[in-house]
Amino acid sequence: MVYLLKFGASWILPPGLFIILLVILTFYLSRLNFKLSLIVGFFTLIFYLMCTSFIADKTMGWLEQKYFSPTQPELEKADVIIMLGGGAIRDSQDVDGEGTLCASPANRLLTAVRLQKMLNLPILLSGGQVYSDSGAEAIIALRILQTLEVPTEKILLETKSVNTTQNAIFSAEILREKNFHKPILVTSAFHMRRAVLNFQQQGFEVIPCPSDFLVPREPHLHYTKFRPQSEALLLNVTVMQEMLRTFVTEKFKV
């Protein structure tokens, strides 16, 4: 009954409501202009599929499974951990101060801290203030790491970058300055492919350690996977953005 209620509610809220309106428009157009109704119907179907978890599980899963967690022997070769930022809120209240990381970088930070405790390696926090009203990512992450009792001398900061390309450029400068050669790279699983490529362009072969997984590796089929959801649409848009940005990075190195 719970699943049935969820399925039904999805059709009276966006994007399900918009899909129903588009279907009604398609039937109305079929009486006036059949070819136009076919075009509208086709794009309605595409939009509906993009809003389903069934498709999002496939597309995001394909992107997230490019890399797997490193083995212990691989981790033991590393000499530093790099955590990439992914968004912060400047003036939000936190338990020990002001400013918080968004969901993705918070998950990345959790992975980075666990690696630091396991390997006793320094953490390089990479991420600046992207917008005037967003937070300085590395600075906020520094405060959180200190609260989690990571020694300050084990924390390095890169605070100038505003995108993944700059993450790699400015982090590479610090890596060379500190004579680090084999970094563990921590970022969201969907973001890892592009991040690895950017560091390769700077001459570093990183050890990928994906975190912040968004879909299961082996999703189970359920009828609720076919209900329209804004979350599923966001996942599919994220996949398309990553594909486009990776293409640009490969072709133009930006």
PDB file of C-alpha atoms in Angstrom:
ATOM      1  CA  MET A   1       0.000   0.000   0.000  1.00  0.00           C
ATOM      2  CA  VAL A   2       2.864   2.376   0.844  1.00  0.00           C
ATOM      3  CA  TYR A   3       4.486   1.834  -2.550  1.00  0.00           C
ATOM      4  CA  LEU A   4       1.156   2.284  -4.325  1.00  0.00           C
ATOM      5  CA  LEU A   5       0.612   5.627  -2.584  1.00  0.00           C
ATOM      6  CA  LYS A   6       4.070   6.771  -3.616  1.00  0.00           C
ATOM      7  CA  PHE A   7       3.409   5.720  -7.186  1.00  0.00           C
ATOM      8  CA  GLY A   8       0.116   7.595  -7.300  1.00  0.00           C
ATOM      9  CA  ALA A   9       1.474  10.746  -5.664  1.00  0.00           C
ATOM     10  CA  SER A  10       4.177  10.959  -8.323  1.00  0.00           C
ATOM     11  CA  TRP A  11       1.550  11.747 -10.967  1.00  0.00           C
ATOM     12  CA  ILE A  12      -0.036  14.708  -9.187  1.00  0.00           C
ATOM     13  CA  LEU A  13       3.269  16.499  -8.496  1.00  0.00           C
ATOM     14  CA  PRO A  14       5.952  17.673 -10.948  1.00  0.00           C
ATOM     15  CA  PRO A  15       7.391  16.182 -13.058  1.00  0.00           C
ATOM     16  CA  GLY A  16       4.565  13.602 -13.236  1.00  0.00           C
ATOM     17  CA  LEU A  17       1.952  16.337 -13.562  1.00  0.00           C
ATOM     18  CA  PHE A  18       3.833  17.838 -16.511  1.00  0.00           C
ATOM     19  CA  ILE A  19       4.001  14.431 -18.204  1.00  0.00           C
ATOM     20  CA  ILE A  20       0.219  13.996 -17.883  1.00  0.00           C
ATOM     21  CA  LEU A  21      -0.338  17.468 -19.367  1.00  0.00           C
ATOM     22  CA  LEU A  22       1.996  16.627 -22.252  1.00  0.00           C
ATOM     23  CA  VAL A  23       0.102  13.385 -22.899  1.00  0.00           C
ATOM     24  CA  ILE A  24      -3.173  15.323 -22.991  1.00  0.00           C
ATOM     25  CA  LEU A  25      -1.586  17.810 -25.388  1.00  0.00           C
ATOM     26  CA  THR A  26      -0.412  14.953 -27.598  1.00  0.00           C
ATOM     27  CA  PHE A  27      -3.934  13.527 -27.901  1.00  0.00           C
ATOM     28  CA  TYR A  28      -5.338  16.978 -28.595  1.00  0.00           C
ATOM     29  CA  LEU A  29      -2.774  17.619 -31.342  1.00  0.00           C
ATOM     30  CA  SER A  30      -3.479  14.231 -32.929  1.00  0.00           C
ATOM     31  CA  ARG A  31      -6.822  15.655 -34.090  1.00  0.00           C
ATOM     32  CA  LEU A  32      -5.230  18.767 -35.547  1.00  0.00           C
ATOM     33  CA  ASN A  33      -1.776  17.785 -36.769  1.00  0.00           C
ATOM     34  CA  PHE A  34      -0.839  14.117 -36.572  1.00  0.00           C
ATOM     35  CA  LYS A  35       2.857  14.617 -37.403  1.00  0.00           C
ATOM     36  CA  LEU A  36       3.202  17.284 -34.743  1.00  0.00           C
ATOM     37  CA  SER A  37       1.479  15.042 -32.214  1.00  0.00           C
ATOM     38  CA  LEU A  38       4.012  12.293 -32.989  1.00  0.00           C
ATOM     39  CA  ILE A  39       6.879  14.690 -32.315  1.00  0.00           C
ATOM     40  CA  VAL A  40       5.359  15.913 -29.051  1.00  0.00           C
ATOM     41  CA  GLY A  41       4.551  12.333 -28.051  1.00  0.00           C
ATOM     42  CA  PHE A  42       8.093  11.192 -28.767  1.00  0.00           C
ATOM     43  CA  PHE A  43       9.647  13.908 -26.613  1.00  0.00           C
ATOM     44  CA  THR A  44       7.070  13.249 -23.898  1.00  0.00           C
ATOM     45  CA  LEU A  45       8.142   9.602 -23.827  1.00  0.00           C
ATOM     46  CA  ILE A  46      11.832  10.590 -23.636  1.00  0.00           C
ATOM     47  CA  PHE A  47      11.093  13.055 -20.840  1.00  0.00           C
ATOM     48  CA  TYR A  48       9.116  10.439 -18.925  1.00  0.00           C
ATOM     49  CA  LEU A  49      11.897   7.853 -19.217  1.00  0.00           C
ATOM     50  CA  MET A  50      14.466  10.403 -18.059  1.00  0.00           C
ATOM     51  CA  CYS A  51      12.341  10.940 -14.947  1.00  0.00           C
ATOM     52  CA  THR A  52      12.327   7.270 -13.935  1.00  0.00           C
ATOM     53  CA  SER A  53      14.695   5.559 -11.524  1.00  0.00           C
ATOM     54  CA  PHE A  54      14.714   2.578 -13.890  1.00  0.00           C
ATOM     55  CA  ILE A  55      16.693   4.607 -16.440  1.00  0.00           C
ATOM     56  CA  ALA A  56      18.656   6.627 -13.849  1.00  0.00           C
ATOM     57  CA  ASP A  57      19.915   3.407 -12.247  1.00  0.00           C
ATOM     58  CA  LYS A  58      21.236   2.311 -15.644  1.00  0.00           C
ATOM     59  CA  THR A  59      22.890   5.570 -16.714  1.00  0.00           C
ATOM     60  CA  MET A  60      24.324   6.619 -13.359  1.00  0.00           C
ATOM     61  CA  GLY A  61      25.352   3.039 -12.613  1.00  0.00           C
ATOM     62  CA  TRP A  62      27.277   2.918 -15.892  1.00  0.00           C
ATOM     63  CA  LEU A  63      29.137   6.083 -14.917  1.00  0.00           C
ATOM     64  CA  GLU A  64      29.768   5.171 -11.281  1.00  0.00           C
ATOM     65  CA  GLN A  65      31.191   1.711 -12.019  1.00  0.00           C
ATOM     66  CA  LYS A  66      34.109   3.043 -14.063  1.00  0.00           C
ATOM     67  CA  TYR A  67      36.306   2.744 -10.970  1.00  0.00           C
ATOM     68  CA  PHE A  68      36.233   0.519  -7.901  1.00  0.00           C
ATOM     69  CA  SER A  69      37.620   1.008  -4.422  1.00  0.00           C
ATOM     70  CA  PRO A  70      41.398   0.450  -4.288  1.00  0.00           C
ATOM     71  CA  THR A  71      42.871  -2.618  -2.635  1.00  0.00           C
ATOM     72  CA  GLN A  72      45.060  -2.443   0.459  1.00  0.00           C
ATOM     73  CA  PRO A  73      48.297  -3.010  -1.550  1.00  0.00           C
ATOM     74  CA  GLU A  74      47.318  -0.123  -3.834  1.00  0.00           C
ATOM     75  CA  LEU A  75      46.592   2.143  -0.877  1.00  0.00           C
ATOM     76  CA  GLU A  76      49.949   1.354   0.695  1.00  0.00           C
ATOM     77  CA  LYS A  77      51.720   2.853  -2.338  1.00  0.00           C
ATOM     78  CA  ALA A  78      50.139   6.275  -1.692  1.00  0.00           C
ATOM     79  CA  ASP A  79      51.832   9.235  -0.018  1.00  0.00           C
ATOM     80  CA  VAL A  80      48.932  11.744   0.148  1.00  0.00           C
ATOM     81  CA  ILE A  81      45.116  11.891  -0.041  1.00  0.00           C
ATOM     82  CA  ILE A  82      43.422  14.490  -2.256  1.00  0.00           C
ATOM     83  CA  MET A  83      39.788  15.352  -1.612  1.00  0.00           C
ATOM     84  CA  LEU A  84      38.005  17.442  -4.214  1.00  0.00           C
ATOM     85  CA  GLY A  85      35.387  19.956  -3.171  1.00  0.00           C
ATOM     86  CA  GLY A  86      31.895  19.959  -4.596  1.00  0.00           C
ATOM     87  CA  GLY A  87      29.948  22.777  -3.007  1.00  0.00           C
ATOM     88  CA  ALA A  88      29.616  24.537   0.329  1.00  0.00           C
ATOM     89  CA  ILE A  89      27.209  26.917   2.044  1.00  0.00           C
ATOM     90  CA  ARG A  90      28.933  29.914   3.588  1.00  0.00           C
ATOM     91  CA  ASP A  91      26.547  31.110   6.273  1.00  0.00           C
ATOM     92  CA  SER A  92      24.702  27.980   7.410  1.00  0.00           C
ATOM     93  CA  GLN A  93      24.896  27.054  11.087  1.00  0.00           C
ATOM     94  CA  ASP A  94      26.954  24.033  12.074  1.00  0.00           C
ATOM     95  CA  VAL A  95      27.635  22.333  15.394  1.00  0.00           C
ATOM     96  CA  ASP A  96      31.076  23.912  15.748  1.00  0.00           C
ATOM     97  CA  GLY A  97      30.856  27.101  13.721  1.00  0.00           C
ATOM     98  CA  GLU A  98      29.419  28.546  10.541  1.00  0.00           C
ATOM     99  CA  GLY A  99      29.527  27.065   7.053  1.00  0.00           C
ATOM    100  CA  THR A 100      28.796  23.523   5.903  1.00  0.00           C
ATOM    101  CA  LEU A 101      29.724  21.272   3.014  1.00  0.00           C
ATOM    102  CA  CYS A 102      27.024  20.169   0.604  1.00  0.00           C
ATOM    103  CA  ALA A 103      25.992  16.518   0.481  1.00  0.00           C
ATOM    104  CA  SER A 104      28.510  15.251  -2.098  1.00  0.00           C
ATOM    105  CA  PRO A 105      31.665  16.800  -0.584  1.00  0.00           C
ATOM    106  CA  ALA A 106      30.480  15.804   2.902  1.00  0.00           C
ATOM    107  CA  ASN A 107      30.415  12.174   1.751  1.00  0.00           C
ATOM    108  CA  ARG A 108      33.823  12.627   0.132  1.00  0.00           C
ATOM    109  CA  LEU A 109      35.179  14.058   3.376  1.00  0.00           C
ATOM    110  CA  LEU A 110      33.968  11.023   5.311  1.00  0.00           C
ATOM    111  CA  THR A 111      35.904   8.744   2.958  1.00  0.00           C
ATOM    112  CA  ALA A 112      38.995  10.943   3.161  1.00  0.00           C
ATOM    113  CA  VAL A 113      38.945  10.924   6.973  1.00  0.00           C
ATOM    114  CA  ARG A 114      38.636   7.145   7.104  1.00  0.00           C
ATOM    115  CA  LEU A 115      41.585   6.799   4.733  1.00  0.00           C
ATOM    116  CA  GLN A 116      43.634   9.234   6.806  1.00  0.00           C
ATOM    117  CA  LYS A 117      42.955   7.274   9.993  1.00  0.00           C
ATOM    118  CA  MET A 118      43.807   4.024   8.208  1.00  0.00           C
ATOM    119  CA  LEU A 119      46.986   5.160   6.446  1.00  0.00           C
ATOM    120  CA  ASN A 120      48.151   8.165   8.520  1.00  0.00           C
ATOM    121  CA  LEU A 121      48.664  10.196   5.344  1.00  0.00           C
ATOM    122  CA  PRO A 122      48.212  13.937   4.884  1.00  0.00           C
ATOM    123  CA  ILE A 123      44.990  15.195   3.277  1.00  0.00           C
ATOM    124  CA  LEU A 124      45.072  17.858   0.579  1.00  0.00           C
ATOM    125  CA  LEU A 125      41.737  19.700   0.517  1.00  0.00           C
ATOM    126  CA  SER A 126      41.112  21.192  -2.908  1.00  0.00           C
ATOM    127  CA  GLY A 127      38.355  23.736  -3.452  1.00  0.00           C
ATOM    128  CA  GLY A 128      37.874  27.490  -3.337  1.00  0.00           C
ATOM    129  CA  GLN A 129      34.892  29.791  -3.112  1.00  0.00           C
ATOM    130  CA  VAL A 130      33.008  29.396  -6.391  1.00  0.00           C
ATOM    131  CA  TYR A 131      30.366  32.123  -5.932  1.00  0.00           C
ATOM    132  CA  SER A 132      30.157  35.181  -3.713  1.00  0.00           C
ATOM    133  CA  ASP A 133      27.442  33.580  -1.584  1.00  0.00           C
ATOM    134  CA  SER A 134      28.918  30.060  -1.467  1.00  0.00           C
ATOM    135  CA  GLY A 135      31.427  28.805   1.054  1.00  0.00           C
ATOM    136  CA  ALA A 136      35.202  28.514   0.815  1.00  0.00           C
ATOM    137  CA  GLU A 137      35.193  24.734   0.512  1.00  0.00           C
ATOM    138  CA  ALA A 138      38.689  23.848   1.690  1.00  0.00           C
ATOM    139  CA  ILE A 139      38.471  26.237   4.661  1.00  0.00           C
ATOM    140  CA  ILE A 140      35.158  24.775   5.819  1.00  0.00           C
ATOM    141  CA  ALA A 141      36.468  21.230   5.334  1.00  0.00           C
ATOM    142  CA  LEU A 142      39.553  22.156   7.386  1.00  0.00           C
ATOM    143  CA  ARG A 143      37.390  23.128  10.356  1.00  0.00           C
ATOM    144  CA  ILE A 144      35.449  19.874  10.121  1.00  0.00           C
ATOM    145  CA  LEU A 145      38.631  17.783   9.919  1.00  0.00           C
ATOM    146  CA  GLN A 146      40.001  19.503  12.996  1.00  0.00           C
ATOM    147  CA  THR A 147      36.758  18.714  14.827  1.00  0.00           C
ATOM    148  CA  LEU A 148      37.243  15.076  13.805  1.00  0.00           C
ATOM    149  CA  GLU A 149      40.715  15.206  15.372  1.00  0.00           C
ATOM    150  CA  VAL A 150      42.749  15.016  12.197  1.00  0.00           C
ATOM    151  CA  PRO A 151      46.077  16.686  13.121  1.00  0.00           C
ATOM    152  CA  THR A 152      46.430  20.146  11.592  1.00  0.00           C
ATOM    153  CA  GLU A 153      49.925  19.298  10.375  1.00  0.00           C
ATOM    154  CA  LYS A 154      48.348  16.510   8.317  1.00  0.00           C
ATOM    155  CA  ILE A 155      46.090  18.927   6.407  1.00  0.00           C
ATOM    156  CA  LEU A 156      47.091  20.839   3.272  1.00  0.00           C
ATOM    157  CA  LEU A 157      44.895  23.469   1.617  1.00  0.00           C
ATOM    158  CA  GLU A 158      44.314  24.429  -1.996  1.00  0.00           C
ATOM    159  CA  THR A 159      41.853  27.319  -1.942  1.00  0.00           C
ATOM    160  CA  LYS A 160      42.001  28.853  -5.441  1.00  0.00           C
ATOM    161  CA  SER A 161      40.185  26.328  -7.644  1.00  0.00           C
ATOM    162  CA  VAL A 162      36.594  26.790  -8.807  1.00  0.00           C
ATOM    163  CA  ASN A 163      36.258  23.731 -11.081  1.00  0.00           C
ATOM    164  CA  THR A 164      37.760  20.281 -11.598  1.00  0.00           C
ATOM    165  CA  THR A 165      40.404  21.436 -14.062  1.00  0.00           C
ATOM    166  CA  GLN A 166      41.665  23.985 -11.559  1.00  0.00           C
ATOM    167  CA  ASN A 167      41.476  21.377  -8.778  1.00  0.00           C
ATOM    168  CA  ALA A 168      44.048  19.377 -10.718  1.00  0.00           C
ATOM    169  CA  ILE A 169      46.220  22.331 -11.776  1.00  0.00           C
ATOM    170  CA  PHE A 170      46.568  23.931  -8.348  1.00  0.00           C
ATOM    171  CA  SER A 171      46.760  20.604  -6.491  1.00  0.00           C
ATOM    172  CA  ALA A 172      49.553  19.466  -8.834  1.00  0.00           C
ATOM    173  CA  GLU A 173      51.548  22.551  -7.885  1.00  0.00           C
ATOM    174  CA  ILE A 174      51.298  21.613  -4.212  1.00  0.00           C
ATOM    175  CA  LEU A 175      52.105  17.958  -4.906  1.00  0.00           C
ATOM    176  CA  ARG A 176      55.324  18.936  -6.705  1.00  0.00           C
ATOM    177  CA  GLU A 177      56.244  21.453  -4.019  1.00  0.00           C
ATOM    178  CA  LYS A 178      55.796  18.862  -1.248  1.00  0.00           C
ATOM    179  CA  ASN A 179      57.406  16.084  -3.317  1.00  0.00           C
ATOM    180  CA  PHE A 180      54.331  13.838  -3.378  1.00  0.00           C
ATOM    181  CA  HIS A 181      54.182  11.334  -6.215  1.00  0.00           C
ATOM    182  CA  LYS A 182      51.293   8.888  -5.656  1.00  0.00           C
ATOM    183  CA  PRO A 183      48.077  10.543  -4.464  1.00  0.00           C
ATOM    184  CA  ILE A 184      44.827   8.843  -3.580  1.00  0.00           C
ATOM    185  CA  LEU A 185      42.047  10.793  -5.266  1.00  0.00           C
ATOM    186  CA  VAL A 186      38.738  11.004  -3.392  1.00  0.00           C
ATOM    187  CA  THR A 187      35.685  12.336  -5.183  1.00  0.00           C
ATOM    188  CA  SER A 188      32.149  11.244  -6.041  1.00  0.00           C
ATOM    189  CA  ALA A 189      31.966   8.075  -8.111  1.00  0.00           C
ATOM    190  CA  PHE A 190      30.121   9.832 -10.961  1.00  0.00           C
ATOM    191  CA  HIS A 191      32.837  12.519 -11.048  1.00  0.00           C
ATOM    192  CA  MET A 192      35.865  10.226 -10.882  1.00  0.00           C
ATOM    193  CA  ARG A 193      36.430   9.626 -14.597  1.00  0.00           C
ATOM    194  CA  ARG A 194      36.777  13.325 -15.388  1.00  0.00           C
ATOM    195  CA  ALA A 195      38.814  14.016 -12.260  1.00  0.00           C
ATOM    196  CA  VAL A 196      41.313  11.250 -13.088  1.00  0.00           C
ATOM    197  CA  LEU A 197      41.649  12.631 -16.605  1.00  0.00           C
ATOM    198  CA  ASN A 198      42.397  16.114 -15.298  1.00  0.00           C
ATOM    199  CA  PHE A 199      45.144  14.839 -12.991  1.00  0.00           C
ATOM    200  CA  GLN A 200      46.613  12.734 -15.798  1.00  0.00           C
ATOM    201  CA  GLN A 201      46.882  15.905 -17.853  1.00  0.00           C
ATOM    202  CA  GLN A 202      48.941  17.359 -15.011  1.00  0.00           C
ATOM    203  CA  GLY A 203      51.287  14.360 -15.040  1.00  0.00           C
ATOM    204  CA  PHE A 204      49.913  12.456 -12.033  1.00  0.00           C
ATOM    205  CA  GLU A 205      48.635   8.880 -12.048  1.00  0.00           C
ATOM    206  CA  VAL A 206      46.281   8.900  -9.094  1.00  0.00           C
ATOM    207  CA  ILE A 207      44.806   6.011  -7.138  1.00  0.00           C
ATOM    208  CA  PRO A 208      41.037   6.497  -7.610  1.00  0.00           C
ATOM    209  CA  CYS A 209      38.957   6.033  -4.475  1.00  0.00           C
ATOM    210  CA  PRO A 210      35.330   6.734  -5.442  1.00  0.00           C
ATOM    211  CA  SER A 211      32.797   7.759  -2.819  1.00  0.00           C
ATOM    212  CA  ASP A 212      29.302   9.238  -2.617  1.00  0.00           C
ATOM    213  CA  PHE A 213      27.645   6.510  -4.710  1.00  0.00           C
ATOM    214  CA  LEU A 214      24.135   7.502  -5.791  1.00  0.00           C
ATOM    215  CA  VAL A 215      22.671   4.245  -7.146  1.00  0.00           C
ATOM    216  CA  PRO A 216      23.069   0.555  -6.227  1.00  0.00           C
ATOM    217  CA  ARG A 217      25.466  -1.590  -8.203  1.00  0.00           C
ATOM    218  CA  GLU A 218      22.761  -4.222  -8.753  1.00  0.00           C
ATOM    219  CA  PRO A 219      19.382  -2.451  -8.654  1.00  0.00           C
ATOM    220  CA  HIS A 220      16.266  -4.572  -8.188  1.00  0.00           C
ATOM    221  CA  LEU A 221      13.312  -4.122 -10.506  1.00  0.00           C
ATOM    222  CA  HIS A 222      10.168  -2.732  -8.835  1.00  0.00           C
ATOM    223  CA  TYR A 223       7.154  -0.991 -10.344  1.00  0.00           C
ATOM    224  CA  THR A 224       7.918   2.175  -8.355  1.00  0.00           C
ATOM    225  CA  LYS A 225      11.081   2.510 -10.464  1.00  0.00           C
ATOM    226  CA  PHE A 226       8.769   3.602 -13.273  1.00  0.00           C
ATOM    227  CA  ARG A 227       7.165   6.512 -11.419  1.00  0.00           C
ATOM    228  CA  PRO A 228       8.345   9.974 -12.488  1.00  0.00           C
ATOM    229  CA  GLN A 229      10.694  11.616  -9.990  1.00  0.00           C
ATOM    230  CA  SER A 230      12.635  14.866 -10.050  1.00  0.00           C
ATOM    231  CA  GLU A 231      15.507  13.036  -8.331  1.00  0.00           C
ATOM    232  CA  ALA A 232      15.789  10.582 -11.223  1.00  0.00           C
ATOM    233  CA  LEU A 233      15.722  13.431 -13.740  1.00  0.00           C
ATOM    234  CA  LEU A 234      18.541  15.143 -11.825  1.00  0.00           C
ATOM    235  CA  LEU A 235      20.639  11.973 -11.910  1.00  0.00           C
ATOM    236  CA  ASN A 236      20.198  11.634 -15.661  1.00  0.00           C
ATOM    237  CA  VAL A 237      21.036  15.302 -16.223  1.00  0.00           C
ATOM    238  CA  THR A 238      24.143  14.855 -14.056  1.00  0.00           C
ATOM    239  CA  VAL A 239      25.243  11.943 -16.254  1.00  0.00           C
ATOM    240  CA  MET A 240      24.787  14.038 -19.396  1.00  0.00           C
ATOM    241  CA  GLN A 241      26.710  16.923 -17.843  1.00  0.00           C
ATOM    242  CA  GLU A 242      29.591  14.639 -16.923  1.00  0.00           C
ATOM    243  CA  MET A 243      29.703  13.141 -20.419  1.00  0.00           C
ATOM    244  CA  LEU A 244      29.784  16.605 -21.982  1.00  0.00           C
ATOM    245  CA  ARG A 245      32.408  17.942 -19.565  1.00  0.00           C
ATOM    246  CA  THR A 246      34.574  14.846 -20.013  1.00  0.00           C
ATOM    247  CA  PHE A 247      34.399  15.270 -23.783  1.00  0.00           C
ATOM    248  CA  VAL A 248      35.449  18.923 -23.484  1.00  0.00           C
ATOM    249  CA  THR A 249      38.277  17.958 -21.116  1.00  0.00           C
ATOM    250  CA  GLU A 250      39.553  15.285 -23.505  1.00  0.00           C
ATOM    251  CA  LYS A 251      39.361  17.459 -26.620  1.00  0.00           C
ATOM    252  CA  PHE A 252      40.266  20.885 -25.287  1.00  0.00           C
ATOM    253  CA  LYS A 253      41.946  20.133 -21.918  1.00  0.00           C
ATOM    254  CA  VAL A 254      39.799  22.642 -20.054  1.00  0.00           C
TER     255      VAL A 254
END
